[in-house]
Amino acid sequence: MQETASAVILAVIWRLVSLWNGWSTQFLVLFSLVLQVVLLFLAGVRRHKDGGTLIGILWLAYQLADYTTTYALGNLGASSALREHQLVAFWAPFLLLHLGGPDNIAAYEALGAGYILYKHFSRGDGTFFSLAAAFMAVIGFIKSLEKTLALRRANLSIIRDSVRTEAPAKCTYSLEYEVPQRGFNGDTAQEEEFFKRHAHTLFHVCKSAVVDSSVDDEHPNRTNHGGPDRLLRGFTEKGTKYRWKLMEMELSLMYDILYTKAAMIHTLPGYCIRVASSLAVAASLLLFWFSGKARYNRVDVVVTYILLGGALLLETTSLLRAVFSTWTFAFLCTTRWSCLRHAVLFSGRWDQLRHVVVSIHRVAYITGIAGCFRLSRRWHGTMGQCSMLDMCTLWGTHRPLSSIWARMLYSRVWTVNVPETVKDRVVKHIASIVKKGDMNTLGVIRTHWGKAALEYHGFDIIEARLGAELQEAIIIWHIATDILLAELGKLRTKDTETDVGAIKAISYYMMFLLVQRPAMLPGLAQIKLYQRTEKTLSDEWKRAIEGSAPTLSSSWIGSIYMTSPNFHSRLQRREQLAMRLLNDKPELDEYGISSRVRFGVDLSQKLVDREVERKDSVRVVLDVWTDILVYTANRCSREAHAKQLSRGGELTTIIWLMAEHRHQASG
């Protein structure tokens, strides 16, 4: 579907340009160059959830890039183009180079380019011209081949094989410095540099976790490494904040492996290709400069200079990015060339170079450029939110479930910053699980979701209604949680850094995953169960407002009116429905309402009774939700975690990686 849309867009562009006095050939090759520039500078937005318009531009450029190159090569190979544009032999290698794509994006045109070169070389266009075109053709072919190899190396099975043979980055000797006593004082660039270096040291644990391989495999390069436990303990002593940031950086590196050419670039052949490519483009530019151009069309000459200049910009940028990346730091740490490692790392030359890079990044953060181009490797730090009661109270006497107007005026989901309370609870819960031995040797949580928390508080497991599938437990506890908080008068609290704030954040986040990210939940999908429960609650809300709604409620206008702030606030409506579910029990018989709603109401009543007796129901609910959250992160498939990285990542992925690190450190 995406390919068809891209082909249609390109066909329209091609048709419009072809009407402009035969300028279609020049336009296509320049348009291909523009697409490569867009891909180079915008590819990083895929790390972030809030890419917005930039994500759309990037998607369109990526879809059009290969199609444009294919169209252009086909057009250049036509006999008419060969007659009208004698510099076609010089343009074809550029298109081949574009096929290779920028280094920070990777997802048999060589034969077509070779044909075009052959047609012109057989004609004899001068030594300088032929040599320049040959340089570009060779580099273009190598970069195209590299793209194919990069896509292959991003396969999880290939990564699994590499984990068994590659050595971890033994660079702890250069990481002995500590975090400044006063922190980083808002210096985001220096902070990211600190965490990136440490993330490289522990990255082998992340790679092993993603491909479900043990880092304890016997390998000669793993001896005397010391394991991840020392660095992890150091970060634990600094508090949850530092440990959390370390996990974010590791996942950023994993993104590089899966969705860029990092696995190919940061090797000795990869660096050599980038140096040779930059030199070849520069040499081609000089050769073309000194070659005779009197017999060529002036517009074609200008187009050729633009292509050469653009290629030089792209290749030089790629070279500088590769050499000055912290991936080079990891490469130097693992290289067998001890003389190179000593000359660059021990001499302090690397630190001097990175100091310049960090200074540039610091200016970018201060001026706001970093935000525009999403230069930060940090995770977006937000969690999606979705309330079932909130959605169900949208509807009036006529449930406008498919009403486009209601959907335009009302958002089903929203986001909040992850509360520090949630982070602290997660870290402590993971430590408790590992300490109790509730993980098996593969790092998988043994106990049923929520069961450990309920047993700790002496809550009856059967009465807790944890369900046969995790999704069922999420629905039941989500309903019960809102009812409990409404009864306690805490549903409308806005302070997120409390136990109640953490409960609401996790409860709504789990419902968000169920509705928007079902692949991130383990077990069988239960979307029908969710839909039936939503319908039941919506019908209950409809009965609650019958006779009290304005006369306009019989139409879609009334439905919109009822969802406006002037009718009831979202929290007020949610609270009204929750209290009705708890108090009007005679109407909630097993024949008139879904059993999951009934289970949720019964559970909320037990929690309310417990609050009267022991005053600890809030803590019970928080512990259960924390247990469910950690269980979900731990049991989610590796493939789902990896796939979500290209969409900004999820909170559960960070939690999963944190649990993996803690398990490896304890082992």
mmCIF file of N, CA and C in Angstrom, residues 189-288:
data_model
loop_
_atom_site.group_PDB
_atom_site.id
_atom_site.type_symbol
_atom_site.label_atom_id
_atom_site.label_comp_id
_atom_site.label_asym_id
_atom_site.label_seq_id
_atom_site.Cartn_x
_atom_site.Cartn_y
_atom_site.Cartn_z
ATOM 1 N N ALA A 189 24.660 18.118 27.204
ATOM 2 C CA ALA A 189 25.648 17.502 26.315
ATOM 3 C C ALA A 189 26.657 16.668 27.102
ATOM 4 N N GLN A 190 27.178 17.222 28.198
ATOM 5 C CA GLN A 190 28.142 16.486 29.013
ATOM 6 C C GLN A 190 27.494 15.284 29.694
ATOM 7 N N GLU A 191 26.256 15.443 30.099
ATOM 8 C CA GLU A 191 25.530 14.346 30.735
ATOM 9 C C GLU A 191 25.338 13.179 29.768
ATOM 10 N N GLU A 192 24.940 13.481 28.543
ATOM 11 C CA GLU A 192 24.750 12.426 27.559
ATOM 12 C C GLU A 192 26.072 11.741 27.227
ATOM 13 N N GLU A 193 27.142 12.508 27.158
ATOM 14 C CA GLU A 193 28.451 11.913 26.887
ATOM 15 C C GLU A 193 28.838 10.921 27.973
ATOM 16 N N PHE A 194 28.590 11.270 29.207
ATOM 17 C CA PHE A 194 28.903 10.398 30.343
ATOM 18 C C PHE A 194 28.141 9.079 30.245
ATOM 19 N N PHE A 195 26.848 9.174 29.997
ATOM 20 C CA PHE A 195 26.025 7.961 29.965
ATOM 21 C C PHE A 195 26.246 7.134 28.700
ATOM 22 N N LYS A 196 26.571 7.779 27.587
ATOM 23 C CA LYS A 196 26.838 7.022 26.362
ATOM 24 C C LYS A 196 28.071 6.143 26.527
ATOM 25 N N ARG A 197 29.110 6.668 27.149
ATOM 26 C CA ARG A 197 30.328 5.862 27.324
ATOM 27 C C ARG A 197 30.072 4.662 28.226
ATOM 28 N N HIS A 198 29.336 4.878 29.287
ATOM 29 C CA HIS A 198 29.010 3.763 30.173
ATOM 30 C C HIS A 198 28.076 2.771 29.494
ATOM 31 N N ALA A 199 27.179 3.276 28.654
ATOM 32 C CA ALA A 199 26.258 2.386 27.953
ATOM 33 C C ALA A 199 27.001 1.456 27.004
ATOM 34 N N HIS A 200 28.056 1.959 26.365
ATOM 35 C CA HIS A 200 28.853 1.109 25.482
ATOM 36 C C HIS A 200 29.506 -0.036 26.261
ATOM 37 N N THR A 201 29.926 0.254 27.473
ATOM 38 C CA THR A 201 30.574 -0.770 28.278
ATOM 39 C C THR A 201 29.619 -1.905 28.630
ATOM 40 N N LEU A 202 28.358 -1.595 28.829
ATOM 41 C CA LEU A 202 27.365 -2.592 29.222
ATOM 42 C C LEU A 202 26.480 -3.036 28.063
ATOM 43 N N PHE A 203 26.802 -2.580 26.864
ATOM 44 C CA PHE A 203 25.905 -2.820 25.738
ATOM 45 C C PHE A 203 25.786 -4.295 25.372
ATOM 46 N N HIS A 204 26.816 -5.090 25.670
ATOM 47 C CA HIS A 204 26.726 -6.512 25.338
ATOM 48 C C HIS A 204 25.586 -7.188 26.090
ATOM 49 N N VAL A 205 25.246 -6.662 27.276
ATOM 50 C CA VAL A 205 24.112 -7.216 28.025
ATOM 51 C C VAL A 205 22.805 -6.912 27.292
ATOM 52 N N CYS A 206 22.680 -5.697 26.777
ATOM 53 C CA CYS A 206 21.475 -5.304 26.042
ATOM 54 C C CYS A 206 21.323 -6.133 24.771
ATOM 55 N N LYS A 207 22.396 -6.286 24.010
ATOM 56 C CA LYS A 207 22.334 -7.070 22.779
ATOM 57 C C LYS A 207 21.947 -8.512 23.076
ATOM 58 N N SER A 208 22.521 -9.069 24.117
ATOM 59 C CA SER A 208 22.206 -10.447 24.476
ATOM 60 C C SER A 208 20.745 -10.589 24.860
ATOM 61 N N ALA A 209 20.220 -9.585 25.562
ATOM 62 C CA ALA A 209 18.823 -9.637 25.992
ATOM 63 C C ALA A 209 17.873 -9.549 24.801
ATOM 64 N N VAL A 210 18.180 -8.690 23.840
ATOM 65 C CA VAL A 210 17.299 -8.501 22.686
ATOM 66 C C VAL A 210 17.199 -9.772 21.849
ATOM 67 N N VAL A 211 18.312 -10.478 21.709
ATOM 68 C CA VAL A 211 18.309 -11.687 20.866
ATOM 69 C C VAL A 211 18.145 -12.952 21.690
ATOM 70 N N ASP A 212 17.880 -12.778 23.007
ATOM 71 C CA ASP A 212 17.645 -13.923 23.889
ATOM 72 C C ASP A 212 18.829 -14.869 23.908
ATOM 73 N N SER A 213 20.014 -14.284 24.157
ATOM 74 C CA SER A 213 21.232 -15.078 24.238
ATOM 75 C C SER A 213 21.918 -14.770 25.554
ATOM 76 N N SER A 214 22.643 -15.735 26.087
ATOM 77 C CA SER A 214 23.308 -15.550 27.370
ATOM 78 C C SER A 214 24.650 -14.868 27.169
ATOM 79 N N VAL A 215 24.946 -13.866 28.020
ATOM 80 C CA VAL A 215 26.247 -13.200 27.950
ATOM 81 C C VAL A 215 27.316 -14.020 28.639
ATOM 82 N N ASP A 216 26.920 -15.128 29.230
ATOM 83 C CA ASP A 216 27.883 -15.962 29.933
ATOM 84 C C ASP A 216 28.501 -17.025 29.033
ATOM 85 N N ASP A 217 28.188 -16.987 27.712
ATOM 86 C CA ASP A 217 28.783 -17.955 26.808
ATOM 87 C C ASP A 217 30.299 -17.859 26.883
ATOM 88 N N GLU A 218 30.939 -18.998 26.808
ATOM 89 C CA GLU A 218 32.385 -19.014 26.880
ATOM 90 C C GLU A 218 32.966 -18.309 25.656
ATOM 91 N N HIS A 219 33.798 -17.342 25.909
ATOM 92 C CA HIS A 219 34.464 -16.626 24.836
ATOM 93 C C HIS A 219 35.747 -16.055 25.387
ATOM 94 N N PRO A 220 36.866 -16.240 24.683
ATOM 95 C CA PRO A 220 38.139 -15.785 25.217
ATOM 96 C C PRO A 220 38.202 -14.300 25.481
ATOM 97 N N ASN A 221 37.427 -13.520 24.720
ATOM 98 C CA ASN A 221 37.466 -12.065 24.907
ATOM 99 C C ASN A 221 36.651 -11.601 26.100
ATOM 100 N N ARG A 222 35.894 -12.524 26.738
ATOM 101 C CA ARG A 222 35.062 -12.131 27.869
ATOM 102 C C ARG A 222 35.784 -12.322 29.193
ATOM 103 N N THR A 223 36.917 -12.959 29.176
ATOM 104 C CA THR A 223 37.641 -13.202 30.415
ATOM 105 C C THR A 223 38.205 -11.901 30.955
ATOM 106 N N ASN A 224 38.224 -11.832 32.273
ATOM 107 C CA ASN A 224 38.769 -10.668 32.986
ATOM 108 C C ASN A 224 38.044 -9.368 32.668
ATOM 109 N N HIS A 225 36.835 -9.516 32.161
ATOM 110 C CA HIS A 225 36.071 -8.293 31.878
ATOM 111 C C HIS A 225 35.457 -7.701 33.142
ATOM 112 N N GLY A 226 35.171 -8.572 34.109
ATOM 113 C CA GLY A 226 34.635 -8.070 35.360
ATOM 114 C C GLY A 226 33.145 -8.074 35.423
ATOM 115 N N GLY A 227 32.458 -8.266 34.262
ATOM 116 C CA GLY A 227 31.006 -8.335 34.285
ATOM 117 C C GLY A 227 30.377 -6.969 34.493
ATOM 118 N N PRO A 228 29.059 -6.913 34.354
ATOM 119 C CA PRO A 228 28.360 -5.639 34.479
ATOM 120 C C PRO A 228 28.069 -5.234 35.917
ATOM 121 N N ASP A 229 28.340 -6.141 36.884
ATOM 122 C CA ASP A 229 27.875 -5.887 38.237
ATOM 123 C C ASP A 229 28.524 -4.676 38.878
ATOM 124 N N ARG A 230 29.825 -4.437 38.602
ATOM 125 C CA ARG A 230 30.503 -3.319 39.281
ATOM 126 C C ARG A 230 29.923 -1.980 38.845
ATOM 127 N N LEU A 231 29.788 -1.803 37.528
ATOM 128 C CA LEU A 231 29.229 -0.547 37.042
ATOM 129 C C LEU A 231 27.779 -0.377 37.456
ATOM 130 N N LEU A 232 27.030 -1.469 37.451
ATOM 131 C CA LEU A 232 25.629 -1.385 37.852
ATOM 132 C C LEU A 232 25.494 -1.001 39.316
ATOM 133 N N ARG A 233 26.339 -1.572 40.146
ATOM 134 C CA ARG A 233 26.300 -1.198 41.565
ATOM 135 C C ARG A 233 26.625 0.277 41.741
ATOM 136 N N GLY A 234 27.580 0.761 40.944
ATOM 137 C CA GLY A 234 27.928 2.175 41.035
ATOM 138 C C GLY A 234 26.762 3.073 40.676
ATOM 139 N N PHE A 235 26.011 2.700 39.659
ATOM 140 C CA PHE A 235 24.859 3.497 39.266
ATOM 141 C C PHE A 235 23.717 3.365 40.263
ATOM 142 N N THR A 236 23.592 2.197 40.878
ATOM 143 C CA THR A 236 22.555 2.012 41.890
ATOM 144 C C THR A 236 22.792 2.933 43.068
ATOM 145 N N GLU A 237 24.061 3.073 43.448
ATOM 146 C CA GLU A 237 24.395 3.952 44.571
ATOM 147 C C GLU A 237 24.064 5.406 44.258
ATOM 148 N N LYS A 238 24.091 5.773 42.979
ATOM 149 C CA LYS A 238 23.769 7.151 42.598
ATOM 150 C C LYS A 238 22.270 7.423 42.582
ATOM 151 N N GLY A 239 21.482 6.348 42.634
ATOM 152 C CA GLY A 239 20.036 6.525 42.675
ATOM 153 C C GLY A 239 19.351 6.087 41.390
ATOM 154 N N THR A 240 18.037 6.084 41.439
ATOM 155 C CA THR A 240 17.223 5.599 40.326
ATOM 156 C C THR A 240 17.430 6.426 39.063
ATOM 157 N N LYS A 241 17.594 7.724 39.222
ATOM 158 C CA LYS A 241 17.690 8.612 38.065
ATOM 159 C C LYS A 241 18.843 8.224 37.157
ATOM 160 N N TYR A 242 20.012 7.941 37.710
ATOM 161 C CA TYR A 242 21.172 7.613 36.899
ATOM 162 C C TYR A 242 21.031 6.236 36.248
ATOM 163 N N ARG A 243 20.474 5.292 36.986
ATOM 164 C CA ARG A 243 20.265 3.962 36.426
ATOM 165 C C ARG A 243 19.285 4.026 35.251
ATOM 166 N N TRP A 244 18.256 4.830 35.394
ATOM 167 C CA TRP A 244 17.251 4.980 34.341
ATOM 168 C C TRP A 244 17.869 5.562 33.078
ATOM 169 N N LYS A 245 18.679 6.587 33.222
ATOM 170 C CA LYS A 245 19.314 7.221 32.066
ATOM 171 C C LYS A 245 20.273 6.261 31.362
ATOM 172 N N LEU A 246 20.929 5.423 32.129
ATOM 173 C CA LEU A 246 21.835 4.445 31.532
ATOM 174 C C LEU A 246 21.067 3.478 30.627
ATOM 175 N N MET A 247 19.887 3.025 31.080
ATOM 176 C CA MET A 247 19.082 2.128 30.265
ATOM 177 C C MET A 247 18.620 2.829 28.979
ATOM 178 N N GLU A 248 18.270 4.104 29.083
ATOM 179 C CA GLU A 248 17.846 4.854 27.909
ATOM 180 C C GLU A 248 18.946 4.898 26.859
ATOM 181 N N MET A 249 20.176 5.124 27.302
ATOM 182 C CA MET A 249 21.289 5.202 26.361
ATOM 183 C C MET A 249 21.583 3.848 25.722
ATOM 184 N N GLU A 250 21.472 2.791 26.476
ATOM 185 C CA GLU A 250 21.703 1.465 25.909
ATOM 186 C C GLU A 250 20.683 1.148 24.818
ATOM 187 N N LEU A 251 19.430 1.484 25.054
ATOM 188 C CA LEU A 251 18.403 1.251 24.045
ATOM 189 C C LEU A 251 18.627 2.133 22.821
ATOM 190 N N SER A 252 19.199 3.305 23.026
ATOM 191 C CA SER A 252 19.540 4.160 21.896
ATOM 192 C C SER A 252 20.609 3.493 21.033
ATOM 193 N N LEU A 253 21.562 2.835 21.671
ATOM 194 C CA LEU A 253 22.587 2.109 20.922
ATOM 195 C C LEU A 253 21.976 0.915 20.190
ATOM 196 N N MET A 254 21.005 0.273 20.828
ATOM 197 C CA MET A 254 20.340 -0.853 20.181
ATOM 198 C C MET A 254 19.570 -0.377 18.956
ATOM 199 N N TYR A 255 18.989 0.799 19.043
ATOM 200 C CA TYR A 255 18.329 1.403 17.885
ATOM 201 C C TYR A 255 19.320 1.555 16.734
ATOM 202 N N ASP A 256 20.543 1.998 17.034
ATOM 203 C CA ASP A 256 21.566 2.160 16.000
ATOM 204 C C ASP A 256 21.856 0.845 15.290
ATOM 205 N N ILE A 257 21.932 -0.235 16.062
ATOM 206 C CA ILE A 257 22.231 -1.535 15.477
ATOM 207 C C ILE A 257 21.096 -2.015 14.571
ATOM 208 N N LEU A 258 19.872 -1.803 14.997
ATOM 209 C CA LEU A 258 18.714 -2.326 14.277
ATOM 210 C C LEU A 258 18.271 -1.446 13.115
ATOM 211 N N TYR A 259 18.415 -0.125 13.241
ATOM 212 C CA TYR A 259 17.781 0.775 12.275
ATOM 213 C C TYR A 259 18.740 1.744 11.586
ATOM 214 N N THR A 260 20.040 1.583 11.789
ATOM 215 C CA THR A 260 21.025 2.355 11.036
ATOM 216 C C THR A 260 22.121 1.401 10.568
ATOM 217 N N LYS A 261 23.144 1.948 9.942
ATOM 218 C CA LYS A 261 24.257 1.132 9.450
ATOM 219 C C LYS A 261 25.378 0.982 10.481
ATOM 220 N N ALA A 262 25.092 1.255 11.732
ATOM 221 C CA ALA A 262 26.149 1.274 12.745
ATOM 222 C C ALA A 262 26.971 -0.011 12.770
ATOM 223 N N ALA A 263 26.311 -1.165 12.608
ATOM 224 C CA ALA A 263 27.030 -2.438 12.658
ATOM 225 C C ALA A 263 28.033 -2.563 11.530
ATOM 226 N N MET A 264 27.787 -1.898 10.408
ATOM 227 C CA MET A 264 28.720 -1.933 9.280
ATOM 228 C C MET A 264 29.729 -0.797 9.328
ATOM 229 N N ILE A 265 29.287 0.350 9.799
ATOM 230 C CA ILE A 265 30.155 1.534 9.775
ATOM 231 C C ILE A 265 31.335 1.381 10.713
ATOM 232 N N HIS A 266 31.038 0.981 11.949
ATOM 233 C CA HIS A 266 32.066 1.032 12.993
ATOM 234 C C HIS A 266 32.867 -0.262 13.050
ATOM 235 N N THR A 267 33.418 -0.560 11.892
ATOM 236 C CA THR A 267 34.392 -1.633 11.721
ATOM 237 C C THR A 267 35.518 -1.053 10.885
ATOM 238 N N LEU A 268 36.628 -1.752 10.816
ATOM 239 C CA LEU A 268 37.738 -1.237 10.029
ATOM 240 C C LEU A 268 37.362 -1.052 8.564
ATOM 241 N N PRO A 269 36.684 -2.031 7.917
ATOM 242 C CA PRO A 269 36.256 -1.798 6.531
ATOM 243 C C PRO A 269 35.283 -0.627 6.409
ATOM 244 N N GLY A 270 34.399 -0.472 7.410
ATOM 245 C CA GLY A 270 33.435 0.612 7.364
ATOM 246 C C GLY A 270 34.093 1.977 7.386
ATOM 247 N N TYR A 271 35.085 2.155 8.254
ATOM 248 C CA TYR A 271 35.806 3.433 8.293
ATOM 249 C C TYR A 271 36.577 3.662 6.999
ATOM 250 N N CYS A 272 37.172 2.614 6.469
ATOM 251 C CA CYS A 272 37.935 2.745 5.223
ATOM 252 C C CYS A 272 37.031 3.159 4.067
ATOM 253 N N ILE A 273 35.819 2.603 4.016
ATOM 254 C CA ILE A 273 34.879 2.961 2.953
ATOM 255 C C ILE A 273 34.533 4.434 3.026
ATOM 256 N N ARG A 274 34.323 4.953 4.237
ATOM 257 C CA ARG A 274 33.943 6.351 4.375
ATOM 258 C C ARG A 274 35.094 7.292 3.998
ATOM 259 N N VAL A 275 36.308 6.925 4.352
ATOM 260 C CA VAL A 275 37.464 7.737 3.951
ATOM 261 C C VAL A 275 37.624 7.698 2.436
ATOM 262 N N ALA A 276 37.557 6.484 1.863
ATOM 263 C CA ALA A 276 37.724 6.346 0.414
ATOM 264 C C ALA A 276 36.614 7.053 -0.340
ATOM 265 N N SER A 277 35.408 6.994 0.177
ATOM 266 C CA SER A 277 34.278 7.638 -0.488
ATOM 267 C C SER A 277 34.457 9.146 -0.540
ATOM 268 N N SER A 278 34.847 9.738 0.577
ATOM 269 C CA SER A 278 35.054 11.192 0.605
ATOM 270 C C SER A 278 36.185 11.607 -0.342
ATOM 271 N N LEU A 279 37.267 10.829 -0.342
ATOM 272 C CA LEU A 279 38.393 11.144 -1.225
ATOM 273 C C LEU A 279 38.006 10.970 -2.690
ATOM 274 N N ALA A 280 37.212 9.926 -2.988
ATOM 275 C CA ALA A 280 36.810 9.684 -4.372
ATOM 276 C C ALA A 280 35.923 10.802 -4.893
ATOM 277 N N VAL A 281 34.996 11.281 -4.069
ATOM 278 C CA VAL A 281 34.129 12.388 -4.503
ATOM 279 C C VAL A 281 34.946 13.650 -4.714
ATOM 280 N N ALA A 282 35.881 13.931 -3.785
ATOM 281 C CA ALA A 282 36.736 15.113 -3.942
ATOM 282 C C ALA A 282 37.581 15.007 -5.200
ATOM 283 N N ALA A 283 38.124 13.815 -5.476
ATOM 284 C CA ALA A 283 38.932 13.617 -6.679
ATOM 285 C C ALA A 283 38.086 13.785 -7.936
ATOM 286 N N SER A 284 36.861 13.272 -7.900
ATOM 287 C CA SER A 284 35.966 13.412 -9.049
ATOM 288 C C SER A 284 35.634 14.874 -9.314
ATOM 289 N N LEU A 285 35.446 15.624 -8.240
ATOM 290 C CA LEU A 285 35.160 17.054 -8.392
ATOM 291 C C LEU A 285 36.327 17.766 -9.074
ATOM 292 N N LEU A 286 37.556 17.454 -8.647
ATOM 293 C CA LEU A 286 38.735 18.086 -9.250
ATOM 294 C C LEU A 286 38.913 17.651 -10.709
ATOM 295 N N LEU A 287 38.720 16.362 -10.968
ATOM 296 C CA LEU A 287 38.871 15.878 -12.339
ATOM 297 C C LEU A 287 37.844 16.514 -13.265
ATOM 298 N N PHE A 288 36.618 16.640 -12.786
ATOM 299 C CA PHE A 288 35.600 17.280 -13.616
ATOM 300 C C PHE A 288 35.910 18.759 -13.810
#
